[in-house]
């Protein structure tokens, strides 16, 4: 299979990568993409920024959602008591409604300042045993979107200047701009769907159903770098109204621990014809998003799991 051809065809609509998200290892980019349709979007799917780091080898790193916190807020992703939410033997819609109720009660910390950075450490999904350093991919992005940085294993920190705000990078947006969108979402799921359809931030495709278009709009926001609790609850309630979801009745193993798996976006791999879908990884106690991976033919082909997050004062800091 010519993977570079696949990459060009499936991600033709994505602007050139400007963020340091990389992970050595062979990965097929099978995320369903609609070439050329997102140029006028208010925000773009930034969770799949691609950087080649080993000759002819590409991979994907997904930024998981981070609840707002001030300097030093963060830590290893660990369960916290949130009783009363079930996921065994329930539908995706029921699980999402219960998760929304649990999430919205969790307090938000102070909103980051413009000059603060959002730090995240993640592990590649699936972990490439030939390149174990991918289990320690560290990313930073400034809240105002003016710079990003990354560090892979023991390699030196690399910082890249950016200009994400006010349309400075096309349809991409800074964490601050995304946060403002999330805080403005209605608390009701139907009202959130109505608001997203009215904004039509990602142009609907004539080939896609309304459900597919709704899912794409929601999934972009679910991958925001900074996520207020009420915003995530709104997205959960909106996604509960989108058909086609499935929640696993057991915890799944990931490179960062055992998680609840929520499957959505089912379709066929355009190259192999095999079933493919997104699998959102959710902490079984806090019900926060802590990763995402792509499943093709029953196998994980790319994605990442969140290990640790924090809001810090400069790139390179981790707490």
PDB file of C-alpha atoms in Angstrom:
ATOM      1  CA  UNK A   1       0.000   0.000   0.000  1.00  0.00           C
ATOM      2  CA  UNK A   2       1.309   3.463  -0.891  1.00  0.00           C
ATOM      3  CA  UNK A   3       0.704   5.261   2.413  1.00  0.00           C
ATOM      4  CA  UNK A   4       1.850   8.663   1.233  1.00  0.00           C
ATOM      5  CA  UNK A   5      -0.705   8.554  -1.576  1.00  0.00           C
ATOM      6  CA  UNK A   6      -3.355   7.622   0.979  1.00  0.00           C
ATOM      7  CA  UNK A   7      -2.273  10.506   3.158  1.00  0.00           C
ATOM      8  CA  UNK A   8      -2.529  13.029   0.315  1.00  0.00           C
ATOM      9  CA  UNK A   9      -5.938  11.768  -0.806  1.00  0.00           C
ATOM     10  CA  UNK A  10      -7.613  11.462   2.570  1.00  0.00           C
ATOM     11  CA  UNK A  11      -6.227  14.653   4.122  1.00  0.00           C
ATOM     12  CA  UNK A  12      -6.090  16.918   1.091  1.00  0.00           C
ATOM     13  CA  UNK A  13      -8.227  19.530   2.823  1.00  0.00           C
ATOM     14  CA  UNK A  14      -5.942  19.963   5.849  1.00  0.00           C
ATOM     15  CA  UNK A  15      -3.555  22.952   5.910  1.00  0.00           C
ATOM     16  CA  UNK A  16       0.151  22.219   6.243  1.00  0.00           C
ATOM     17  CA  UNK A  17       0.944  21.123   9.825  1.00  0.00           C
ATOM     18  CA  UNK A  18       2.097  23.906  12.068  1.00  0.00           C
ATOM     19  CA  UNK A  19       2.052  22.168  15.444  1.00  0.00           C
ATOM     20  CA  UNK A  20       4.597  19.823  16.895  1.00  0.00           C
ATOM     21  CA  UNK A  21       2.542  16.692  17.120  1.00  0.00           C
ATOM     22  CA  UNK A  22       4.495  13.704  15.953  1.00  0.00           C
ATOM     23  CA  UNK A  23       5.150  10.116  16.802  1.00  0.00           C
ATOM     24  CA  UNK A  24       7.414   7.771  14.868  1.00  0.00           C
ATOM     25  CA  UNK A  25       5.798   4.591  13.679  1.00  0.00           C
ATOM     26  CA  UNK A  26       3.824   3.410  10.700  1.00  0.00           C
ATOM     27  CA  UNK A  27       0.165   4.524  10.810  1.00  0.00           C
ATOM     28  CA  UNK A  28      -2.483   4.700   8.136  1.00  0.00           C
ATOM     29  CA  UNK A  29      -4.455   7.879   8.044  1.00  0.00           C
ATOM     30  CA  UNK A  30      -7.937   6.498   7.551  1.00  0.00           C
ATOM     31  CA  UNK A  31      -9.937   9.288   9.158  1.00  0.00           C
ATOM     32  CA  UNK A  32     -12.891   9.989   6.865  1.00  0.00           C
ATOM     33  CA  UNK A  33     -12.094  13.274   5.155  1.00  0.00           C
ATOM     34  CA  UNK A  34     -14.018  15.418   2.738  1.00  0.00           C
ATOM     35  CA  UNK A  35     -11.371  17.034   0.560  1.00  0.00           C
ATOM     36  CA  UNK A  36     -11.703  20.759   0.088  1.00  0.00           C
ATOM     37  CA  UNK A  37     -14.883  21.219   2.107  1.00  0.00           C
ATOM     38  CA  UNK A  38     -13.506  22.787   5.274  1.00  0.00           C
ATOM     39  CA  UNK A  39     -11.753  25.821   3.832  1.00  0.00           C
ATOM     40  CA  UNK A  40     -14.419  28.194   5.100  1.00  0.00           C
ATOM     41  CA  UNK A  41     -14.753  26.606   8.529  1.00  0.00           C
ATOM     42  CA  UNK A  42     -14.594  28.611  11.720  1.00  0.00           C
ATOM     43  CA  UNK A  43     -12.370  25.932  13.171  1.00  0.00           C
ATOM     44  CA  UNK A  44     -10.571  22.963  11.728  1.00  0.00           C
ATOM     45  CA  UNK A  45      -9.965  19.452  12.978  1.00  0.00           C
ATOM     46  CA  UNK A  46      -6.673  20.182  14.703  1.00  0.00           C
ATOM     47  CA  UNK A  47      -6.498  16.815  16.437  1.00  0.00           C
ATOM     48  CA  UNK A  48      -4.748  15.301  13.416  1.00  0.00           C
ATOM     49  CA  UNK A  49      -1.725  17.552  12.769  1.00  0.00           C
ATOM     50  CA  UNK A  50       0.870  15.449  10.961  1.00  0.00           C
ATOM     51  CA  UNK A  51       4.652  15.660  11.057  1.00  0.00           C
ATOM     52  CA  UNK A  52       7.045  13.215   9.363  1.00  0.00           C
ATOM     53  CA  UNK A  53       9.893  12.316  11.710  1.00  0.00           C
ATOM     54  CA  UNK A  54      11.372   9.166  10.259  1.00  0.00           C
ATOM     55  CA  UNK A  55      11.892   8.672   6.524  1.00  0.00           C
ATOM     56  CA  UNK A  56       8.668   7.488   4.895  1.00  0.00           C
ATOM     57  CA  UNK A  57       7.023   7.017   8.300  1.00  0.00           C
ATOM     58  CA  UNK A  58       3.992   9.023   9.429  1.00  0.00           C
ATOM     59  CA  UNK A  59       1.737   8.849  12.454  1.00  0.00           C
ATOM     60  CA  UNK A  60      -1.045  10.727  14.218  1.00  0.00           C
ATOM     61  CA  UNK A  61      -1.242  12.254  17.673  1.00  0.00           C
ATOM     62  CA  UNK A  62      -4.622  13.252  19.059  1.00  0.00           C
ATOM     63  CA  UNK A  63      -5.039  15.984  21.622  1.00  0.00           C
ATOM     64  CA  UNK A  64      -7.485  14.958  24.305  1.00  0.00           C
ATOM     65  CA  UNK A  65      -9.806  17.339  26.067  1.00  0.00           C
ATOM     66  CA  UNK A  66      -8.487  19.266  29.077  1.00  0.00           C
ATOM     67  CA  UNK A  67     -10.681  20.801  31.726  1.00  0.00           C
ATOM     68  CA  UNK A  68      -9.788  24.374  32.578  1.00  0.00           C
ATOM     69  CA  UNK A  69      -7.302  24.992  35.374  1.00  0.00           C
ATOM     70  CA  UNK A  70      -4.852  27.643  36.521  1.00  0.00           C
ATOM     71  CA  UNK A  71      -1.068  27.356  36.739  1.00  0.00           C
ATOM     72  CA  UNK A  72       0.001  23.997  38.014  1.00  0.00           C
ATOM     73  CA  UNK A  73      -3.441  22.487  37.500  1.00  0.00           C
ATOM     74  CA  UNK A  74      -3.198  19.018  36.090  1.00  0.00           C
ATOM     75  CA  UNK A  75      -1.508  15.724  36.833  1.00  0.00           C
ATOM     76  CA  UNK A  76      -1.576  12.119  35.833  1.00  0.00           C
ATOM     77  CA  UNK A  77      -4.953  11.075  34.485  1.00  0.00           C
ATOM     78  CA  UNK A  78      -6.464   9.073  37.329  1.00  0.00           C
ATOM     79  CA  UNK A  79     -10.015   8.078  38.237  1.00  0.00           C
ATOM     80  CA  UNK A  80     -11.932  10.293  40.643  1.00  0.00           C
ATOM     81  CA  UNK A  81     -15.110   9.214  42.357  1.00  0.00           C
ATOM     82  CA  UNK A  82     -18.184   9.937  40.254  1.00  0.00           C
ATOM     83  CA  UNK A  83     -20.833   7.462  41.435  1.00  0.00           C
ATOM     84  CA  UNK A  84     -24.067   6.662  39.668  1.00  0.00           C
ATOM     85  CA  UNK A  85     -22.925   6.530  36.030  1.00  0.00           C
ATOM     86  CA  UNK A  86     -23.354   3.147  34.373  1.00  0.00           C
ATOM     87  CA  UNK A  87     -21.961   1.922  31.067  1.00  0.00           C
ATOM     88  CA  UNK A  88     -22.592  -1.808  31.116  1.00  0.00           C
ATOM     89  CA  UNK A  89     -25.673  -2.834  29.185  1.00  0.00           C
ATOM     90  CA  UNK A  90     -26.729   0.719  28.323  1.00  0.00           C
ATOM     91  CA  UNK A  91     -27.044   2.492  24.999  1.00  0.00           C
ATOM     92  CA  UNK A  92     -24.602   5.150  23.870  1.00  0.00           C
ATOM     93  CA  UNK A  93     -27.333   7.778  24.272  1.00  0.00           C
ATOM     94  CA  UNK A  94     -28.081   6.752  27.860  1.00  0.00           C
ATOM     95  CA  UNK A  95     -24.387   6.623  28.736  1.00  0.00           C
ATOM     96  CA  UNK A  96     -23.763  10.081  27.268  1.00  0.00           C
ATOM     97  CA  UNK A  97     -26.682  11.621  29.158  1.00  0.00           C
ATOM     98  CA  UNK A  98     -25.452  10.141  32.433  1.00  0.00           C
ATOM     99  CA  UNK A  99     -21.885  11.200  31.673  1.00  0.00           C
ATOM    100  CA  UNK A 100     -23.081  14.738  30.928  1.00  0.00           C
ATOM    101  CA  UNK A 101     -24.835  14.924  34.292  1.00  0.00           C
ATOM    102  CA  UNK A 102     -21.652  13.771  36.034  1.00  0.00           C
ATOM    103  CA  UNK A 103     -19.296  16.047  34.097  1.00  0.00           C
ATOM    104  CA  UNK A 104     -21.259  19.261  34.510  1.00  0.00           C
ATOM    105  CA  UNK A 105     -20.953  19.094  38.301  1.00  0.00           C
ATOM    106  CA  UNK A 106     -17.158  19.101  38.176  1.00  0.00           C
ATOM    107  CA  UNK A 107     -15.623  22.505  38.976  1.00  0.00           C
ATOM    108  CA  UNK A 108     -13.529  24.490  36.524  1.00  0.00           C
ATOM    109  CA  UNK A 109     -10.355  26.165  37.654  1.00  0.00           C
ATOM    110  CA  UNK A 110      -9.160  29.585  36.567  1.00  0.00           C
ATOM    111  CA  UNK A 111      -9.128  30.212  32.820  1.00  0.00           C
ATOM    112  CA  UNK A 112      -5.538  30.261  31.476  1.00  0.00           C
ATOM    113  CA  UNK A 113      -4.060  33.651  30.652  1.00  0.00           C
ATOM    114  CA  UNK A 114      -3.158  34.493  27.067  1.00  0.00           C
ATOM    115  CA  UNK A 115       0.544  33.808  27.694  1.00  0.00           C
ATOM    116  CA  UNK A 116       0.112  30.508  29.517  1.00  0.00           C
ATOM    117  CA  UNK A 117       0.645  27.166  27.820  1.00  0.00           C
ATOM    118  CA  UNK A 118      -1.446  24.003  27.799  1.00  0.00           C
ATOM    119  CA  UNK A 119       0.769  20.982  28.336  1.00  0.00           C
ATOM    120  CA  UNK A 120      -0.163  17.404  27.506  1.00  0.00           C
ATOM    121  CA  UNK A 121       1.699  14.131  27.539  1.00  0.00           C
ATOM    122  CA  UNK A 122       0.273  11.324  25.474  1.00  0.00           C
ATOM    123  CA  UNK A 123       1.066   7.846  24.218  1.00  0.00           C
ATOM    124  CA  UNK A 124       0.589   6.601  20.690  1.00  0.00           C
ATOM    125  CA  UNK A 125      -2.239   4.196  19.961  1.00  0.00           C
ATOM    126  CA  UNK A 126      -1.260   1.474  19.340  1.00  0.00           C
ATOM    127  CA  UNK A 127       2.129   1.767  21.008  1.00  0.00           C
ATOM    128  CA  UNK A 128       4.916   1.126  18.506  1.00  0.00           C
ATOM    129  CA  UNK A 129       7.229  -1.281  20.302  1.00  0.00           C
ATOM    130  CA  UNK A 130       9.974  -0.522  17.797  1.00  0.00           C
ATOM    131  CA  UNK A 131       9.816   3.129  18.882  1.00  0.00           C
ATOM    132  CA  UNK A 132       8.992   3.072  22.627  1.00  0.00           C
ATOM    133  CA  UNK A 133       9.712   6.801  22.863  1.00  0.00           C
ATOM    134  CA  UNK A 134       6.264   7.391  21.357  1.00  0.00           C
ATOM    135  CA  UNK A 135       4.911   6.552  24.795  1.00  0.00           C
ATOM    136  CA  UNK A 136       6.217   9.906  25.969  1.00  0.00           C
ATOM    137  CA  UNK A 137       5.083  12.474  23.411  1.00  0.00           C
ATOM    138  CA  UNK A 138       4.829  15.912  25.049  1.00  0.00           C
ATOM    139  CA  UNK A 139       3.008  18.875  23.501  1.00  0.00           C
ATOM    140  CA  UNK A 140       2.529  22.513  24.480  1.00  0.00           C
ATOM    141  CA  UNK A 141       0.335  25.182  22.886  1.00  0.00           C
ATOM    142  CA  UNK A 142      -0.061  28.758  24.054  1.00  0.00           C
ATOM    143  CA  UNK A 143      -3.604  29.656  25.036  1.00  0.00           C
ATOM    144  CA  UNK A 144      -3.616  32.576  22.567  1.00  0.00           C
ATOM    145  CA  UNK A 145      -2.448  30.303  19.749  1.00  0.00           C
ATOM    146  CA  UNK A 146       0.767  32.243  19.089  1.00  0.00           C
ATOM    147  CA  UNK A 147       3.127  29.290  19.504  1.00  0.00           C
ATOM    148  CA  UNK A 148       3.340  25.545  20.002  1.00  0.00           C
ATOM    149  CA  UNK A 149       6.062  23.165  21.079  1.00  0.00           C
ATOM    150  CA  UNK A 150       6.750  19.464  21.288  1.00  0.00           C
ATOM    151  CA  UNK A 151       9.270  17.058  22.723  1.00  0.00           C
ATOM    152  CA  UNK A 152       9.617  13.385  21.921  1.00  0.00           C
ATOM    153  CA  UNK A 153      11.342  11.285  24.554  1.00  0.00           C
ATOM    154  CA  UNK A 154      14.763  12.738  25.372  1.00  0.00           C
ATOM    155  CA  UNK A 155      14.950  14.875  22.247  1.00  0.00           C
ATOM    156  CA  UNK A 156      15.321  18.675  22.568  1.00  0.00           C
ATOM    157  CA  UNK A 157      12.251  20.862  22.865  1.00  0.00           C
ATOM    158  CA  UNK A 158      11.157  22.353  19.525  1.00  0.00           C
ATOM    159  CA  UNK A 159       9.096  25.562  19.501  1.00  0.00           C
ATOM    160  CA  UNK A 160       7.111  26.862  16.523  1.00  0.00           C
ATOM    161  CA  UNK A 161       5.626  30.348  16.220  1.00  0.00           C
ATOM    162  CA  UNK A 162       2.009  30.509  15.051  1.00  0.00           C
ATOM    163  CA  UNK A 163      -0.792  32.995  14.494  1.00  0.00           C
ATOM    164  CA  UNK A 164      -4.035  31.115  15.031  1.00  0.00           C
ATOM    165  CA  UNK A 165      -6.322  33.904  16.201  1.00  0.00           C
ATOM    166  CA  UNK A 166      -8.588  36.134  14.099  1.00  0.00           C
ATOM    167  CA  UNK A 167      -8.218  33.970  11.024  1.00  0.00           C
ATOM    168  CA  UNK A 168      -4.438  34.280  10.970  1.00  0.00           C
ATOM    169  CA  UNK A 169      -4.044  30.592  10.048  1.00  0.00           C
ATOM    170  CA  UNK A 170      -7.044  30.064   7.811  1.00  0.00           C
ATOM    171  CA  UNK A 171      -9.798  28.074   9.477  1.00  0.00           C
ATOM    172  CA  UNK A 172      -7.756  27.016  12.496  1.00  0.00           C
ATOM    173  CA  UNK A 173      -8.454  28.613  15.870  1.00  0.00           C
ATOM    174  CA  UNK A 174      -6.584  29.082  19.129  1.00  0.00           C
ATOM    175  CA  UNK A 175      -7.495  27.258  22.348  1.00  0.00           C
ATOM    176  CA  UNK A 176      -8.879  30.584  23.612  1.00  0.00           C
ATOM    177  CA  UNK A 177     -11.208  30.987  20.624  1.00  0.00           C
ATOM    178  CA  UNK A 178     -12.361  27.370  20.889  1.00  0.00           C
ATOM    179  CA  UNK A 179     -13.004  27.855  24.593  1.00  0.00           C
ATOM    180  CA  UNK A 180     -15.232  30.857  23.842  1.00  0.00           C
ATOM    181  CA  UNK A 181     -17.299  28.738  21.461  1.00  0.00           C
ATOM    182  CA  UNK A 182     -17.680  26.010  24.069  1.00  0.00           C
ATOM    183  CA  UNK A 183     -18.745  28.351  26.854  1.00  0.00           C
ATOM    184  CA  UNK A 184     -21.494  29.751  24.610  1.00  0.00           C
ATOM    185  CA  UNK A 185     -23.127  26.368  23.936  1.00  0.00           C
ATOM    186  CA  UNK A 186     -26.639  25.819  25.337  1.00  0.00           C
ATOM    187  CA  UNK A 187     -26.987  23.256  28.096  1.00  0.00           C
ATOM    188  CA  UNK A 188     -29.711  21.366  26.217  1.00  0.00           C
ATOM    189  CA  UNK A 189     -28.617  18.829  23.613  1.00  0.00           C
ATOM    190  CA  UNK A 190     -31.206  19.765  20.993  1.00  0.00           C
ATOM    191  CA  UNK A 191     -30.428  23.443  21.408  1.00  0.00           C
ATOM    192  CA  UNK A 192     -26.723  22.693  20.983  1.00  0.00           C
ATOM    193  CA  UNK A 193     -27.397  20.771  17.768  1.00  0.00           C
ATOM    194  CA  UNK A 194     -29.512  23.655  16.504  1.00  0.00           C
ATOM    195  CA  UNK A 195     -26.748  26.150  17.308  1.00  0.00           C
ATOM    196  CA  UNK A 196     -24.088  24.057  15.554  1.00  0.00           C
ATOM    197  CA  UNK A 197     -26.253  23.608  12.481  1.00  0.00           C
ATOM    198  CA  UNK A 198     -26.922  27.335  12.331  1.00  0.00           C
ATOM    199  CA  UNK A 199     -23.208  28.151  12.550  1.00  0.00           C
ATOM    200  CA  UNK A 200     -22.339  25.405  10.056  1.00  0.00           C
ATOM    201  CA  UNK A 201     -18.685  25.863  10.959  1.00  0.00           C
ATOM    202  CA  UNK A 202     -17.782  22.825   8.875  1.00  0.00           C
ATOM    203  CA  UNK A 203     -19.614  23.001   5.580  1.00  0.00           C
ATOM    204  CA  UNK A 204     -22.081  20.147   5.213  1.00  0.00           C
ATOM    205  CA  UNK A 205     -21.470  17.708   2.406  1.00  0.00           C
ATOM    206  CA  UNK A 206     -24.285  16.820   0.034  1.00  0.00           C
ATOM    207  CA  UNK A 207     -23.109  13.233   0.312  1.00  0.00           C
ATOM    208  CA  UNK A 208     -23.411  13.117   4.098  1.00  0.00           C
ATOM    209  CA  UNK A 209     -26.503  12.590   6.180  1.00  0.00           C
ATOM    210  CA  UNK A 210     -27.548  15.156   8.776  1.00  0.00           C
ATOM    211  CA  UNK A 211     -26.407  12.729  11.466  1.00  0.00           C
ATOM    212  CA  UNK A 212     -22.942  12.489   9.908  1.00  0.00           C
ATOM    213  CA  UNK A 213     -22.675  16.277   9.617  1.00  0.00           C
ATOM    214  CA  UNK A 214     -23.770  16.675  13.245  1.00  0.00           C
ATOM    215  CA  UNK A 215     -21.193  14.146  14.383  1.00  0.00           C
ATOM    216  CA  UNK A 216     -18.355  15.921  12.552  1.00  0.00           C
ATOM    217  CA  UNK A 217     -19.287  19.286  14.085  1.00  0.00           C
ATOM    218  CA  UNK A 218     -19.415  17.774  17.586  1.00  0.00           C
ATOM    219  CA  UNK A 219     -16.223  15.741  17.228  1.00  0.00           C
ATOM    220  CA  UNK A 220     -14.179  18.827  16.294  1.00  0.00           C
ATOM    221  CA  UNK A 221     -15.219  20.583  19.494  1.00  0.00           C
ATOM    222  CA  UNK A 222     -14.710  17.433  21.558  1.00  0.00           C
ATOM    223  CA  UNK A 223     -11.034  17.653  20.631  1.00  0.00           C
ATOM    224  CA  UNK A 224     -10.530  21.186  21.949  1.00  0.00           C
ATOM    225  CA  UNK A 225      -7.379  21.795  23.991  1.00  0.00           C
ATOM    226  CA  UNK A 226      -9.274  23.489  26.834  1.00  0.00           C
ATOM    227  CA  UNK A 227     -12.715  22.195  27.744  1.00  0.00           C
ATOM    228  CA  UNK A 228     -15.066  23.798  30.271  1.00  0.00           C
ATOM    229  CA  UNK A 229     -17.128  21.209  32.116  1.00  0.00           C
ATOM    230  CA  UNK A 230     -20.468  22.627  30.989  1.00  0.00           C
ATOM    231  CA  UNK A 231     -19.242  22.758  27.391  1.00  0.00           C
ATOM    232  CA  UNK A 232     -18.325  19.079  27.437  1.00  0.00           C
ATOM    233  CA  UNK A 233     -21.677  18.239  29.031  1.00  0.00           C
ATOM    234  CA  UNK A 234     -23.427  20.114  26.198  1.00  0.00           C
ATOM    235  CA  UNK A 235     -21.491  18.157  23.582  1.00  0.00           C
ATOM    236  CA  UNK A 236     -22.285  14.863  25.305  1.00  0.00           C
ATOM    237  CA  UNK A 237     -26.002  15.687  25.321  1.00  0.00           C
ATOM    238  CA  UNK A 238     -25.902  16.712  21.664  1.00  0.00           C
ATOM    239  CA  UNK A 239     -23.998  13.559  20.686  1.00  0.00           C
ATOM    240  CA  UNK A 240     -26.583  11.469  22.563  1.00  0.00           C
ATOM    241  CA  UNK A 241     -29.099  12.598  19.926  1.00  0.00           C
ATOM    242  CA  UNK A 242     -26.904  11.448  17.030  1.00  0.00           C
ATOM    243  CA  UNK A 243     -27.659   7.842  16.021  1.00  0.00           C
ATOM    244  CA  UNK A 244     -25.021   5.210  15.383  1.00  0.00           C
ATOM    245  CA  UNK A 245     -23.115   5.223  18.667  1.00  0.00           C
ATOM    246  CA  UNK A 246     -22.110   2.237  20.761  1.00  0.00           C
ATOM    247  CA  UNK A 247     -20.556   2.043  24.209  1.00  0.00           C
ATOM    248  CA  UNK A 248     -18.547  -1.000  25.231  1.00  0.00           C
ATOM    249  CA  UNK A 249     -19.873  -3.071  28.105  1.00  0.00           C
ATOM    250  CA  UNK A 250     -16.389  -3.483  29.497  1.00  0.00           C
ATOM    251  CA  UNK A 251     -13.273  -1.373  29.916  1.00  0.00           C
ATOM    252  CA  UNK A 252     -10.770  -1.501  27.060  1.00  0.00           C
ATOM    253  CA  UNK A 253      -6.998  -1.566  27.368  1.00  0.00           C
ATOM    254  CA  UNK A 254      -5.096   1.470  26.085  1.00  0.00           C
ATOM    255  CA  UNK A 255      -1.474   2.556  26.292  1.00  0.00           C
ATOM    256  CA  UNK A 256      -2.454   4.824  29.211  1.00  0.00           C
ATOM    257  CA  UNK A 257      -4.748   2.511  31.162  1.00  0.00           C
ATOM    258  CA  UNK A 258      -8.223   0.959  31.003  1.00  0.00           C
ATOM    259  CA  UNK A 259     -10.956   3.181  29.588  1.00  0.00           C
ATOM    260  CA  UNK A 260     -14.582   3.239  28.493  1.00  0.00           C
ATOM    261  CA  UNK A 261     -14.774   3.079  24.692  1.00  0.00           C
ATOM    262  CA  UNK A 262     -17.450   5.054  22.847  1.00  0.00           C
ATOM    263  CA  UNK A 263     -17.685   4.176  19.150  1.00  0.00           C
ATOM    264  CA  UNK A 264     -19.035   6.657  16.590  1.00  0.00           C
ATOM    265  CA  UNK A 265     -18.694   7.675  12.962  1.00  0.00           C
ATOM    266  CA  UNK A 266     -19.114   4.209  11.489  1.00  0.00           C
ATOM    267  CA  UNK A 267     -18.419   3.901   7.771  1.00  0.00           C
ATOM    268  CA  UNK A 268     -16.208   1.986   5.356  1.00  0.00           C
ATOM    269  CA  UNK A 269     -12.505   2.468   4.855  1.00  0.00           C
ATOM    270  CA  UNK A 270     -12.397   4.033   1.344  1.00  0.00           C
ATOM    271  CA  UNK A 271      -9.318   1.959   0.462  1.00  0.00           C
ATOM    272  CA  UNK A 272      -9.973  -1.471   1.933  1.00  0.00           C
ATOM    273  CA  UNK A 273     -13.751  -1.444   2.298  1.00  0.00           C
ATOM    274  CA  UNK A 274     -13.381  -2.662   5.883  1.00  0.00           C
ATOM    275  CA  UNK A 275     -15.589  -1.214   8.652  1.00  0.00           C
ATOM    276  CA  UNK A 276     -13.992   1.800  10.344  1.00  0.00           C
ATOM    277  CA  UNK A 277     -15.014   4.119  13.136  1.00  0.00           C
ATOM    278  CA  UNK A 278     -13.762   6.562  15.756  1.00  0.00           C
ATOM    279  CA  UNK A 279     -13.332   5.271  19.278  1.00  0.00           C
ATOM    280  CA  UNK A 280     -13.429   7.936  21.969  1.00  0.00           C
ATOM    281  CA  UNK A 281     -11.630   6.955  25.176  1.00  0.00           C
ATOM    282  CA  UNK A 282     -13.330   8.117  28.366  1.00  0.00           C
ATOM    283  CA  UNK A 283     -12.148   7.927  31.962  1.00  0.00           C
ATOM    284  CA  UNK A 284     -14.486   5.451  33.712  1.00  0.00           C
ATOM    285  CA  UNK A 285     -14.759   7.612  36.847  1.00  0.00           C
ATOM    286  CA  UNK A 286     -14.470  11.269  35.819  1.00  0.00           C
ATOM    287  CA  UNK A 287     -16.085  10.725  32.371  1.00  0.00           C
ATOM    288  CA  UNK A 288     -13.659  13.159  30.794  1.00  0.00           C
ATOM    289  CA  UNK A 289     -12.303  12.542  27.310  1.00  0.00           C
ATOM    290  CA  UNK A 290      -8.786  11.152  27.539  1.00  0.00           C
ATOM    291  CA  UNK A 291      -8.070   9.958  24.015  1.00  0.00           C
ATOM    292  CA  UNK A 292      -9.281   8.916  20.624  1.00  0.00           C
ATOM    293  CA  UNK A 293      -8.289   6.243  18.154  1.00  0.00           C
ATOM    294  CA  UNK A 294      -9.333   4.989  14.732  1.00  0.00           C
ATOM    295  CA  UNK A 295     -10.459   1.376  14.365  1.00  0.00           C
ATOM    296  CA  UNK A 296     -10.344  -0.322  10.963  1.00  0.00           C
ATOM    297  CA  UNK A 297     -11.381  -3.931  10.529  1.00  0.00           C
ATOM    298  CA  UNK A 298     -11.394  -4.411  14.290  1.00  0.00           C
ATOM    299  CA  UNK A 299      -7.820  -3.160  14.747  1.00  0.00           C
ATOM    300  CA  UNK A 300      -6.511   0.132  16.110  1.00  0.00           C
ATOM    301  CA  UNK A 301      -4.582   1.906  13.346  1.00  0.00           C
ATOM    302  CA  UNK A 302      -3.845   5.301  14.929  1.00  0.00           C
ATOM    303  CA  UNK A 303      -4.673   7.652  17.767  1.00  0.00           C
ATOM    304  CA  UNK A 304      -3.361   8.615  21.192  1.00  0.00           C
ATOM    305  CA  UNK A 305      -4.134   8.310  24.891  1.00  0.00           C
ATOM    306  CA  UNK A 306      -3.701  11.148  27.344  1.00  0.00           C
ATOM    307  CA  UNK A 307      -1.298  10.515  30.219  1.00  0.00           C
ATOM    308  CA  UNK A 308      -0.974  13.918  31.862  1.00  0.00           C
ATOM    309  CA  UNK A 309      -2.069  17.541  31.425  1.00  0.00           C
ATOM    310  CA  UNK A 310      -1.302  20.876  33.059  1.00  0.00           C
ATOM    311  CA  UNK A 311      -1.495  24.622  32.511  1.00  0.00           C
ATOM    312  CA  UNK A 312       2.019  26.089  32.750  1.00  0.00           C
ATOM    313  CA  UNK A 313       3.821  29.392  32.264  1.00  0.00           C
ATOM    314  CA  UNK A 314       6.196  28.405  29.478  1.00  0.00           C
ATOM    315  CA  UNK A 315       6.968  25.677  26.988  1.00  0.00           C
ATOM    316  CA  UNK A 316       9.038  22.937  28.531  1.00  0.00           C
ATOM    317  CA  UNK A 317       7.336  23.124  31.927  1.00  0.00           C
ATOM    318  CA  UNK A 318       5.205  20.164  32.930  1.00  0.00           C
ATOM    319  CA  UNK A 319       3.695  21.402  36.200  1.00  0.00           C
TER     320      UNK A 319
END
